Amino acid sequence: MTATENERFEQFAAVLQTELLERTRKTMELLQPEGRPCSLLPFAQTPSFLDIYTEVVRVGIFPVVLSRRPVRAIVGDVDWPRDGREYLLTVLDDRSNAVFTAWDYAWDALWDERTVTSGSQNQKEEKKGGFLSLLFGRKRKEQEARPAEQEQEGDVMAGLYTMLNQLSGKKGYLPLFHDDSKVFKGLPRVKPARVASMLKELKQYHHQEFNLTGHDQAKPGVLSEALQKCQFNLPDRIGEFVVLKCAVDLEHVNKPFIGKYIRQSARTQEEAEKGMPYLSLYWKAMPTPVVVQQNL
């Protein structure tokens, strides 16, 4: 590329990285409960995870995204400092855009464990393993101390999924499920303004259903219906996190409410635990509200 093309590409990269990181950061901040949870939360809803996620994206994901030819083709002749963000937003609104395709590819490549067998592949995985080792504080000495027999059989490099689970207890979040890669893929696809609007609407429905009386009171079940709609319209797990946030922050979204919500949202307990695993875990940990009997 010429000097001008290189400069334009760097400007594009800066706009793209800023948009992806800001979008995910704002969404994750919105998903964090304001109240005090009664149990551990999923990784995406803990303040400590935001820094980890940002670093993974910046160092491990974003370079892969930029390396993909369809992504580089987006640069074009756009004046990125002046018009770049507005143009980028139109690109990202296309569900099949090259950025999200490359984004998914990068997460898949980093997520699982890899078995190294050949010399050339070993160098490739060594680089990936080195990034993860530095990011998560793994000591290379542990790798060097392994028996030679293990190396001959194939060296297994821990993927991001394994390393994040190793941090779960230390950082205070629940262990991940393997298909939580969907969360990472889905976060930049959600516009923070949409999540904020949904949360505001849910809070209003909560007030209308439980705090108002008479003609101003909303019909029973309106909040539950709104939560189901929200969960259906957001990417996998993201909607579940919204419901979980409400379980922490909204007074009347208590254990009986969540239990009923889970039963209404799934045909069987097995389906509920598979489709809403974090909500199911949190529901089990929620305290049963004390019923105060009034003397007549």
PDB file of C-alpha atoms in Angstrom:
ATOM      1  CA  MET A   1       0.000   0.000   0.000  1.00  0.00           C
ATOM      2  CA  THR A   2       1.074   3.563  -0.587  1.00  0.00           C
ATOM      3  CA  ALA A   3       1.670   5.987   2.245  1.00  0.00           C
ATOM      4  CA  THR A   4      -1.772   7.475   1.723  1.00  0.00           C
ATOM      5  CA  GLU A   5      -3.396   4.035   1.709  1.00  0.00           C
ATOM      6  CA  ASN A   6      -1.537   3.060   4.870  1.00  0.00           C
ATOM      7  CA  GLU A   7      -2.662   6.238   6.591  1.00  0.00           C
ATOM      8  CA  ARG A   8      -6.269   5.677   5.545  1.00  0.00           C
ATOM      9  CA  PHE A   9      -6.119   2.076   6.760  1.00  0.00           C
ATOM     10  CA  GLU A  10      -4.762   3.166  10.150  1.00  0.00           C
ATOM     11  CA  GLN A  11      -7.553   5.727  10.408  1.00  0.00           C
ATOM     12  CA  PHE A  12     -10.107   3.044   9.550  1.00  0.00           C
ATOM     13  CA  ALA A  13      -8.595   0.676  12.128  1.00  0.00           C
ATOM     14  CA  ALA A  14      -8.791   3.360  14.818  1.00  0.00           C
ATOM     15  CA  VAL A  15     -12.449   4.114  14.072  1.00  0.00           C
ATOM     16  CA  LEU A  16     -13.365   0.413  13.977  1.00  0.00           C
ATOM     17  CA  GLN A  17     -11.587  -0.460  17.220  1.00  0.00           C
ATOM     18  CA  THR A  18     -13.092   2.510  19.028  1.00  0.00           C
ATOM     19  CA  GLU A  19     -16.613   1.643  17.860  1.00  0.00           C
ATOM     20  CA  LEU A  20     -16.387  -2.053  18.748  1.00  0.00           C
ATOM     21  CA  LEU A  21     -14.838  -1.466  22.165  1.00  0.00           C
ATOM     22  CA  GLU A  22     -17.083   1.456  23.095  1.00  0.00           C
ATOM     23  CA  ARG A  23     -20.206  -0.383  21.985  1.00  0.00           C
ATOM     24  CA  THR A  24     -19.369  -3.496  23.985  1.00  0.00           C
ATOM     25  CA  ARG A  25     -18.175  -1.517  27.013  1.00  0.00           C
ATOM     26  CA  LYS A  26     -21.402   0.492  27.214  1.00  0.00           C
ATOM     27  CA  THR A  27     -23.550  -2.612  26.771  1.00  0.00           C
ATOM     28  CA  MET A  28     -21.656  -4.505  29.459  1.00  0.00           C
ATOM     29  CA  GLU A  29     -21.930  -1.560  31.860  1.00  0.00           C
ATOM     30  CA  LEU A  30     -25.681  -1.445  31.270  1.00  0.00           C
ATOM     31  CA  LEU A  31     -25.963  -5.164  31.995  1.00  0.00           C
ATOM     32  CA  GLN A  32     -24.201  -4.847  35.357  1.00  0.00           C
ATOM     33  CA  PRO A  33     -26.735  -4.792  38.228  1.00  0.00           C
ATOM     34  CA  GLU A  34     -26.856  -1.738  40.444  1.00  0.00           C
ATOM     35  CA  GLY A  35     -27.983  -3.692  43.493  1.00  0.00           C
ATOM     36  CA  ARG A  36     -26.168  -6.341  45.472  1.00  0.00           C
ATOM     37  CA  PRO A  37     -26.643  -9.844  44.015  1.00  0.00           C
ATOM     38  CA  CYS A  38     -27.336 -12.780  46.302  1.00  0.00           C
ATOM     39  CA  SER A  39     -24.950 -15.014  44.364  1.00  0.00           C
ATOM     40  CA  LEU A  40     -22.121 -14.942  41.848  1.00  0.00           C
ATOM     41  CA  LEU A  41     -22.952 -13.419  38.463  1.00  0.00           C
ATOM     42  CA  PRO A  42     -21.964 -14.377  34.915  1.00  0.00           C
ATOM     43  CA  PHE A  43     -18.678 -12.928  33.695  1.00  0.00           C
ATOM     44  CA  ALA A  44     -20.332 -10.270  31.496  1.00  0.00           C
ATOM     45  CA  GLN A  45     -22.086  -8.734  34.496  1.00  0.00           C
ATOM     46  CA  THR A  46     -19.050  -8.264  36.734  1.00  0.00           C
ATOM     47  CA  PRO A  47     -16.964  -5.061  36.732  1.00  0.00           C
ATOM     48  CA  SER A  48     -13.707  -7.019  36.939  1.00  0.00           C
ATOM     49  CA  PHE A  49     -14.323  -8.729  33.635  1.00  0.00           C
ATOM     50  CA  LEU A  50     -14.611  -5.565  31.558  1.00  0.00           C
ATOM     51  CA  ASP A  51     -10.868  -4.919  31.619  1.00  0.00           C
ATOM     52  CA  ILE A  52     -10.107  -8.545  30.713  1.00  0.00           C
ATOM     53  CA  TYR A  53     -12.556  -8.497  27.835  1.00  0.00           C
ATOM     54  CA  THR A  54     -11.190  -5.222  26.483  1.00  0.00           C
ATOM     55  CA  GLU A  55      -7.626  -6.524  26.531  1.00  0.00           C
ATOM     56  CA  VAL A  56      -8.599  -9.781  24.824  1.00  0.00           C
ATOM     57  CA  VAL A  57     -10.327  -7.833  22.052  1.00  0.00           C
ATOM     58  CA  ARG A  58      -7.517  -5.310  21.649  1.00  0.00           C
ATOM     59  CA  VAL A  59      -4.657  -7.813  21.558  1.00  0.00           C
ATOM     60  CA  GLY A  60      -6.152 -11.144  20.502  1.00  0.00           C
ATOM     61  CA  ILE A  61      -9.251 -10.436  18.413  1.00  0.00           C
ATOM     62  CA  PHE A  62      -8.870  -7.103  16.675  1.00  0.00           C
ATOM     63  CA  PRO A  63      -5.611  -7.906  14.810  1.00  0.00           C
ATOM     64  CA  VAL A  64      -7.281 -10.998  13.343  1.00  0.00           C
ATOM     65  CA  VAL A  65     -10.293  -8.942  12.249  1.00  0.00           C
ATOM     66  CA  LEU A  66      -8.046  -6.411  10.509  1.00  0.00           C
ATOM     67  CA  SER A  67      -6.092  -9.144   8.742  1.00  0.00           C
ATOM     68  CA  ARG A  68      -9.139 -10.393   6.831  1.00  0.00           C
ATOM     69  CA  ARG A  69      -9.247  -9.184   3.236  1.00  0.00           C
ATOM     70  CA  PRO A  70     -13.009  -8.383   3.163  1.00  0.00           C
ATOM     71  CA  VAL A  71     -12.542  -6.160   6.210  1.00  0.00           C
ATOM     72  CA  ARG A  72      -9.605  -4.330   4.654  1.00  0.00           C
ATOM     73  CA  ALA A  73     -11.722  -3.755   1.549  1.00  0.00           C
ATOM     74  CA  ILE A  74     -14.102  -1.589   3.612  1.00  0.00           C
ATOM     75  CA  VAL A  75     -11.471   1.157   3.818  1.00  0.00           C
ATOM     76  CA  GLY A  76     -12.245   2.464   0.302  1.00  0.00           C
ATOM     77  CA  ASP A  77     -11.854   6.204  -0.214  1.00  0.00           C
ATOM     78  CA  VAL A  78     -13.793   7.240   2.912  1.00  0.00           C
ATOM     79  CA  ASP A  79     -12.594  10.252   4.886  1.00  0.00           C
ATOM     80  CA  TRP A  80     -12.385   8.251   8.107  1.00  0.00           C
ATOM     81  CA  PRO A  81     -11.573  11.046  10.585  1.00  0.00           C
ATOM     82  CA  ARG A  82     -14.560  13.070   9.336  1.00  0.00           C
ATOM     83  CA  ASP A  83     -17.166  10.603   8.026  1.00  0.00           C
ATOM     84  CA  GLY A  84     -15.796   7.257   9.185  1.00  0.00           C
ATOM     85  CA  ARG A  85     -18.057   6.464  12.118  1.00  0.00           C
ATOM     86  CA  GLU A  86     -21.288   7.256  10.279  1.00  0.00           C
ATOM     87  CA  TYR A  87     -20.183   5.137   7.323  1.00  0.00           C
ATOM     88  CA  LEU A  88     -19.072   2.316   9.611  1.00  0.00           C
ATOM     89  CA  LEU A  89     -22.455   2.244  11.335  1.00  0.00           C
ATOM     90  CA  THR A  90     -24.157   1.617   7.991  1.00  0.00           C
ATOM     91  CA  VAL A  91     -21.732  -1.263   7.382  1.00  0.00           C
ATOM     92  CA  LEU A  92     -22.345  -2.820  10.801  1.00  0.00           C
ATOM     93  CA  ASP A  93     -26.119  -2.601  10.359  1.00  0.00           C
ATOM     94  CA  ASP A  94     -25.841  -5.198   7.601  1.00  0.00           C
ATOM     95  CA  ARG A  95     -26.185  -8.567   9.348  1.00  0.00           C
ATOM     96  CA  SER A  96     -23.823 -10.271   6.898  1.00  0.00           C
ATOM     97  CA  ASN A  97     -21.116  -7.618   7.033  1.00  0.00           C
ATOM     98  CA  ALA A  98     -17.457  -8.601   6.799  1.00  0.00           C
ATOM     99  CA  VAL A  99     -16.543  -7.159  10.201  1.00  0.00           C
ATOM    100  CA  PHE A 100     -18.801  -9.469  12.190  1.00  0.00           C
ATOM    101  CA  THR A 101     -17.891 -12.454  10.027  1.00  0.00           C
ATOM    102  CA  ALA A 102     -14.216 -11.845  10.840  1.00  0.00           C
ATOM    103  CA  TRP A 103     -15.129 -11.137  14.479  1.00  0.00           C
ATOM    104  CA  ASP A 104     -16.799 -14.547  14.805  1.00  0.00           C
ATOM    105  CA  TYR A 105     -13.860 -16.247  13.100  1.00  0.00           C
ATOM    106  CA  ALA A 106     -11.405 -14.649  15.550  1.00  0.00           C
ATOM    107  CA  TRP A 107     -13.370 -15.736  18.635  1.00  0.00           C
ATOM    108  CA  ASP A 108     -13.730 -19.299  17.338  1.00  0.00           C
ATOM    109  CA  ALA A 109      -9.989 -19.504  16.715  1.00  0.00           C
ATOM    110  CA  LEU A 110      -9.134 -18.322  20.229  1.00  0.00           C
ATOM    111  CA  TRP A 111     -11.866 -20.071  22.194  1.00  0.00           C
ATOM    112  CA  ASP A 112     -11.037 -23.776  22.201  1.00  0.00           C
ATOM    113  CA  GLU A 113      -8.030 -25.806  23.169  1.00  0.00           C
ATOM    114  CA  ARG A 114      -5.632 -26.629  20.351  1.00  0.00           C
ATOM    115  CA  THR A 115      -3.432 -29.697  19.966  1.00  0.00           C
ATOM    116  CA  VAL A 116      -0.018 -29.046  18.437  1.00  0.00           C
ATOM    117  CA  THR A 117       1.616 -31.778  16.367  1.00  0.00           C
ATOM    118  CA  SER A 118       3.787 -30.259  13.628  1.00  0.00           C
ATOM    119  CA  GLY A 119       6.738 -27.895  13.855  1.00  0.00           C
ATOM    120  CA  SER A 120       5.210 -25.118  11.747  1.00  0.00           C
ATOM    121  CA  GLN A 121       1.902 -25.403  13.563  1.00  0.00           C
ATOM    122  CA  ASN A 122       3.780 -25.422  16.861  1.00  0.00           C
ATOM    123  CA  GLN A 123       5.227 -22.000  16.075  1.00  0.00           C
ATOM    124  CA  LYS A 124       1.777 -20.679  15.223  1.00  0.00           C
ATOM    125  CA  GLU A 125       0.237 -22.040  18.412  1.00  0.00           C
ATOM    126  CA  GLU A 126       3.258 -20.932  20.434  1.00  0.00           C
ATOM    127  CA  LYS A 127       2.455 -17.360  19.430  1.00  0.00           C
ATOM    128  CA  LYS A 128      -1.195 -17.748  20.376  1.00  0.00           C
ATOM    129  CA  GLY A 129      -0.307 -19.529  23.601  1.00  0.00           C
ATOM    130  CA  GLY A 130       2.219 -16.811  24.380  1.00  0.00           C
ATOM    131  CA  PHE A 131      -0.445 -14.121  24.084  1.00  0.00           C
ATOM    132  CA  LEU A 132      -2.808 -15.977  26.386  1.00  0.00           C
ATOM    133  CA  SER A 133      -0.007 -16.848  28.804  1.00  0.00           C
ATOM    134  CA  LEU A 134       1.009 -13.216  29.161  1.00  0.00           C
ATOM    135  CA  LEU A 135      -2.587 -12.028  29.427  1.00  0.00           C
ATOM    136  CA  PHE A 136      -3.551 -14.514  32.111  1.00  0.00           C
ATOM    137  CA  GLY A 137      -0.256 -14.679  33.970  1.00  0.00           C
ATOM    138  CA  ARG A 138       0.742 -18.201  32.983  1.00  0.00           C
ATOM    139  CA  LYS A 139       4.405 -19.028  33.464  1.00  0.00           C
ATOM    140  CA  ARG A 140       6.303 -20.381  30.499  1.00  0.00           C
ATOM    141  CA  LYS A 141       8.413 -22.397  32.935  1.00  0.00           C
ATOM    142  CA  GLU A 142       5.433 -24.687  33.457  1.00  0.00           C
ATOM    143  CA  GLN A 143       5.458 -25.535  29.765  1.00  0.00           C
ATOM    144  CA  GLU A 144       9.213 -26.116  29.763  1.00  0.00           C
ATOM    145  CA  ALA A 145       8.919 -28.462  32.732  1.00  0.00           C
ATOM    146  CA  ARG A 146       6.578 -30.863  30.927  1.00  0.00           C
ATOM    147  CA  PRO A 147       8.003 -34.303  30.058  1.00  0.00           C
ATOM    148  CA  ALA A 148       9.277 -34.733  26.509  1.00  0.00           C
ATOM    149  CA  GLU A 149       6.877 -37.652  26.042  1.00  0.00           C
ATOM    150  CA  GLN A 150       3.916 -35.275  26.295  1.00  0.00           C
ATOM    151  CA  GLU A 151       5.352 -33.010  23.629  1.00  0.00           C
ATOM    152  CA  GLN A 152       5.783 -35.918  21.272  1.00  0.00           C
ATOM    153  CA  GLU A 153       2.154 -36.929  21.679  1.00  0.00           C
ATOM    154  CA  GLY A 154       0.956 -33.406  20.978  1.00  0.00           C
ATOM    155  CA  ASP A 155       1.088 -30.303  23.154  1.00  0.00           C
ATOM    156  CA  VAL A 156      -2.321 -28.992  24.203  1.00  0.00           C
ATOM    157  CA  MET A 157      -2.519 -25.191  24.408  1.00  0.00           C
ATOM    158  CA  ALA A 158      -5.320 -23.932  26.615  1.00  0.00           C
ATOM    159  CA  GLY A 159      -7.846 -21.788  24.787  1.00  0.00           C
ATOM    160  CA  LEU A 160      -9.599 -18.691  26.039  1.00  0.00           C
ATOM    161  CA  TYR A 161     -12.530 -20.699  27.391  1.00  0.00           C
ATOM    162  CA  THR A 162     -10.251 -22.722  29.671  1.00  0.00           C
ATOM    163  CA  MET A 163      -8.241 -19.742  30.863  1.00  0.00           C
ATOM    164  CA  LEU A 164     -11.306 -17.639  31.668  1.00  0.00           C
ATOM    165  CA  ASN A 165     -12.698 -20.491  33.742  1.00  0.00           C
ATOM    166  CA  GLN A 166      -9.422 -20.652  35.652  1.00  0.00           C
ATOM    167  CA  LEU A 167      -9.962 -17.007  36.586  1.00  0.00           C
ATOM    168  CA  SER A 168     -13.622 -17.355  37.552  1.00  0.00           C
ATOM    169  CA  GLY A 169     -13.077 -18.028  41.255  1.00  0.00           C
ATOM    170  CA  LYS A 170     -10.294 -15.468  41.616  1.00  0.00           C
ATOM    171  CA  LYS A 171     -12.227 -12.713  39.835  1.00  0.00           C
ATOM    172  CA  GLY A 172     -15.561 -13.595  41.412  1.00  0.00           C
ATOM    173  CA  TYR A 173     -17.763 -14.685  38.532  1.00  0.00           C
ATOM    174  CA  LEU A 174     -19.469 -17.956  37.621  1.00  0.00           C
ATOM    175  CA  PRO A 175     -17.607 -20.508  35.494  1.00  0.00           C
ATOM    176  CA  LEU A 176     -18.433 -20.173  31.819  1.00  0.00           C
ATOM    177  CA  PHE A 177     -20.479 -22.538  29.707  1.00  0.00           C
ATOM    178  CA  HIS A 178     -18.769 -23.654  26.534  1.00  0.00           C
ATOM    179  CA  ASP A 179     -21.307 -21.996  24.248  1.00  0.00           C
ATOM    180  CA  ASP A 180     -20.701 -18.645  25.951  1.00  0.00           C
ATOM    181  CA  SER A 181     -18.635 -17.777  22.905  1.00  0.00           C
ATOM    182  CA  LYS A 182     -22.032 -16.616  21.625  1.00  0.00           C
ATOM    183  CA  VAL A 183     -21.922 -13.834  24.208  1.00  0.00           C
ATOM    184  CA  PHE A 184     -18.629 -12.479  22.910  1.00  0.00           C
ATOM    185  CA  LYS A 185     -19.888 -12.648  19.354  1.00  0.00           C
ATOM    186  CA  GLY A 186     -23.200 -11.023  20.212  1.00  0.00           C
ATOM    187  CA  LEU A 187     -22.099  -8.053  22.317  1.00  0.00           C
ATOM    188  CA  PRO A 188     -20.929  -5.722  19.504  1.00  0.00           C
ATOM    189  CA  ARG A 189     -24.056  -6.564  17.524  1.00  0.00           C
ATOM    190  CA  VAL A 190     -26.196  -4.903  20.209  1.00  0.00           C
ATOM    191  CA  LYS A 191     -26.548  -1.151  20.240  1.00  0.00           C
ATOM    192  CA  PRO A 192     -26.258   0.167  23.821  1.00  0.00           C
ATOM    193  CA  ALA A 193     -29.108   2.601  23.235  1.00  0.00           C
ATOM    194  CA  ARG A 194     -31.381  -0.351  22.530  1.00  0.00           C
ATOM    195  CA  VAL A 195     -30.453  -2.056  25.798  1.00  0.00           C
ATOM    196  CA  ALA A 196     -30.889   1.207  27.721  1.00  0.00           C
ATOM    197  CA  SER A 197     -34.333   1.698  26.175  1.00  0.00           C
ATOM    198  CA  MET A 198     -35.367  -1.852  27.090  1.00  0.00           C
ATOM    199  CA  LEU A 199     -34.197  -1.459  30.687  1.00  0.00           C
ATOM    200  CA  LYS A 200     -36.084   1.808  31.031  1.00  0.00           C
ATOM    201  CA  GLU A 201     -39.232   0.198  29.664  1.00  0.00           C
ATOM    202  CA  LEU A 202     -38.913  -2.793  32.003  1.00  0.00           C
ATOM    203  CA  LYS A 203     -38.507  -0.498  34.989  1.00  0.00           C
ATOM    204  CA  GLN A 204     -41.671   1.371  33.980  1.00  0.00           C
ATOM    205  CA  TYR A 205     -43.645  -1.877  33.603  1.00  0.00           C
ATOM    206  CA  HIS A 206     -42.414  -2.972  37.039  1.00  0.00           C
ATOM    207  CA  HIS A 207     -43.671   0.286  38.561  1.00  0.00           C
ATOM    208  CA  GLN A 208     -47.015   0.116  36.758  1.00  0.00           C
ATOM    209  CA  GLU A 209     -47.691  -3.508  37.653  1.00  0.00           C
ATOM    210  CA  PHE A 210     -46.592  -3.564  41.281  1.00  0.00           C
ATOM    211  CA  ASN A 211     -46.594  -0.001  42.642  1.00  0.00           C
ATOM    212  CA  LEU A 212     -49.699   1.588  41.120  1.00  0.00           C
ATOM    213  CA  THR A 213     -53.333   0.859  41.953  1.00  0.00           C
ATOM    214  CA  GLY A 214     -56.721   1.258  40.339  1.00  0.00           C
ATOM    215  CA  HIS A 215     -56.955   2.334  36.722  1.00  0.00           C
ATOM    216  CA  ASP A 216     -53.249   3.230  36.659  1.00  0.00           C
ATOM    217  CA  GLN A 217     -52.171  -0.296  37.501  1.00  0.00           C
ATOM    218  CA  ALA A 218     -50.967  -2.452  34.604  1.00  0.00           C
ATOM    219  CA  LYS A 219     -52.509  -5.883  34.081  1.00  0.00           C
ATOM    220  CA  PRO A 220     -50.806  -8.796  35.876  1.00  0.00           C
ATOM    221  CA  GLY A 221     -48.022 -10.371  33.849  1.00  0.00           C
ATOM    222  CA  VAL A 222     -47.158  -7.320  31.747  1.00  0.00           C
ATOM    223  CA  LEU A 223     -43.595  -7.244  33.093  1.00  0.00           C
ATOM    224  CA  SER A 224     -43.080 -10.948  32.468  1.00  0.00           C
ATOM    225  CA  GLU A 225     -44.325 -10.565  28.883  1.00  0.00           C
ATOM    226  CA  ALA A 226     -41.962  -7.623  28.348  1.00  0.00           C
ATOM    227  CA  LEU A 227     -39.033  -9.647  29.704  1.00  0.00           C
ATOM    228  CA  GLN A 228     -39.815 -12.543  27.362  1.00  0.00           C
ATOM    229  CA  LYS A 229     -39.997 -10.167  24.413  1.00  0.00           C
ATOM    230  CA  CYS A 230     -36.703  -8.606  25.420  1.00  0.00           C
ATOM    231  CA  GLN A 231     -35.007 -11.983  25.766  1.00  0.00           C
ATOM    232  CA  PHE A 232     -36.338 -13.128  22.401  1.00  0.00           C
ATOM    233  CA  ASN A 233     -35.195  -9.997  20.539  1.00  0.00           C
ATOM    234  CA  LEU A 234     -31.636  -9.856  21.897  1.00  0.00           C
ATOM    235  CA  PRO A 235     -28.754 -12.203  20.971  1.00  0.00           C
ATOM    236  CA  ASP A 236     -28.253 -15.445  22.914  1.00  0.00           C
ATOM    237  CA  ARG A 237     -27.524 -14.906  26.609  1.00  0.00           C
ATOM    238  CA  ILE A 238     -27.742 -11.090  26.334  1.00  0.00           C
ATOM    239  CA  GLY A 239     -31.492 -11.135  26.933  1.00  0.00           C
ATOM    240  CA  GLU A 240     -30.960 -13.593  29.768  1.00  0.00           C
ATOM    241  CA  PHE A 241     -28.532 -11.134  31.375  1.00  0.00           C
ATOM    242  CA  VAL A 242     -31.192  -8.411  31.169  1.00  0.00           C
ATOM    243  CA  VAL A 243     -33.630 -10.643  33.079  1.00  0.00           C
ATOM    244  CA  LEU A 244     -30.923 -11.451  35.624  1.00  0.00           C
ATOM    245  CA  LYS A 245     -30.207  -7.748  36.125  1.00  0.00           C
ATOM    246  CA  CYS A 246     -33.903  -7.187  36.828  1.00  0.00           C
ATOM    247  CA  ALA A 247     -33.819 -10.057  39.342  1.00  0.00           C
ATOM    248  CA  VAL A 248     -31.156  -8.131  41.255  1.00  0.00           C
ATOM    249  CA  ASP A 249     -32.407  -4.561  40.850  1.00  0.00           C
ATOM    250  CA  LEU A 250     -36.216  -4.733  40.778  1.00  0.00           C
ATOM    251  CA  GLU A 251     -37.931  -5.410  44.092  1.00  0.00           C
ATOM    252  CA  HIS A 252     -40.793  -7.600  42.904  1.00  0.00           C
ATOM    253  CA  VAL A 253     -38.737  -9.664  40.460  1.00  0.00           C
ATOM    254  CA  ASN A 254     -38.140 -12.086  43.313  1.00  0.00           C
ATOM    255  CA  LYS A 255     -37.735 -15.850  43.551  1.00  0.00           C
ATOM    256  CA  PRO A 256     -41.413 -16.731  42.923  1.00  0.00           C
ATOM    257  CA  PHE A 257     -41.516 -14.307  39.968  1.00  0.00           C
ATOM    258  CA  ILE A 258     -38.364 -15.739  38.370  1.00  0.00           C
ATOM    259  CA  GLY A 259     -39.471 -19.309  39.018  1.00  0.00           C
ATOM    260  CA  LYS A 260     -42.763 -18.647  37.242  1.00  0.00           C
ATOM    261  CA  TYR A 261     -40.946 -16.815  34.445  1.00  0.00           C
ATOM    262  CA  ILE A 262     -38.637 -19.780  33.871  1.00  0.00           C
ATOM    263  CA  ARG A 263     -41.565 -22.225  33.799  1.00  0.00           C
ATOM    264  CA  GLN A 264     -43.438 -20.052  31.299  1.00  0.00           C
ATOM    265  CA  SER A 265     -40.367 -19.613  29.083  1.00  0.00           C
ATOM    266  CA  ALA A 266     -39.467 -23.292  28.714  1.00  0.00           C
ATOM    267  CA  ARG A 267     -41.383 -26.540  28.326  1.00  0.00           C
ATOM    268  CA  THR A 268     -39.202 -28.540  30.723  1.00  0.00           C
ATOM    269  CA  GLN A 269     -36.722 -27.918  33.513  1.00  0.00           C
ATOM    270  CA  GLU A 270     -33.980 -29.378  31.325  1.00  0.00           C
ATOM    271  CA  GLU A 271     -34.841 -26.965  28.517  1.00  0.00           C
ATOM    272  CA  ALA A 272     -34.866 -24.059  30.981  1.00  0.00           C
ATOM    273  CA  GLU A 273     -31.452 -24.903  32.395  1.00  0.00           C
ATOM    274  CA  LYS A 274     -30.045 -25.259  28.899  1.00  0.00           C
ATOM    275  CA  GLY A 275     -31.637 -22.114  27.473  1.00  0.00           C
ATOM    276  CA  MET A 276     -31.245 -19.920  30.588  1.00  0.00           C
ATOM    277  CA  PRO A 277     -28.429 -21.549  32.577  1.00  0.00           C
ATOM    278  CA  TYR A 278     -27.275 -18.462  34.465  1.00  0.00           C
ATOM    279  CA  LEU A 279     -30.803 -17.366  35.362  1.00  0.00           C
ATOM    280  CA  SER A 280     -31.592 -20.897  36.566  1.00  0.00           C
ATOM    281  CA  LEU A 281     -28.512 -20.913  38.794  1.00  0.00           C
ATOM    282  CA  TYR A 282     -29.313 -17.492  40.206  1.00  0.00           C
ATOM    283  CA  TRP A 283     -32.957 -18.442  40.829  1.00  0.00           C
ATOM    284  CA  LYS A 284     -31.847 -21.396  42.955  1.00  0.00           C
ATOM    285  CA  ALA A 285     -29.679 -19.066  45.061  1.00  0.00           C
ATOM    286  CA  MET A 286     -32.359 -16.382  45.532  1.00  0.00           C
ATOM    287  CA  PRO A 287     -33.916 -16.144  49.011  1.00  0.00           C
ATOM    288  CA  THR A 288     -37.604 -16.917  49.355  1.00  0.00           C
ATOM    289  CA  PRO A 289     -39.459 -13.731  50.342  1.00  0.00           C
ATOM    290  CA  VAL A 290     -40.943 -13.716  53.833  1.00  0.00           C
ATOM    291  CA  VAL A 291     -44.724 -13.456  53.867  1.00  0.00           C
ATOM    292  CA  VAL A 292     -45.893 -11.154  56.634  1.00  0.00           C
ATOM    293  CA  GLN A 293     -49.308 -12.128  58.019  1.00  0.00           C
ATOM    294  CA  GLN A 294     -51.469  -9.285  59.198  1.00  0.00           C
ATOM    295  CA  ASN A 295     -53.751  -9.753  62.202  1.00  0.00           C
ATOM    296  CA  LEU A 296     -57.322  -8.760  61.460  1.00  0.00           C
TER     297      LEU A 296
END
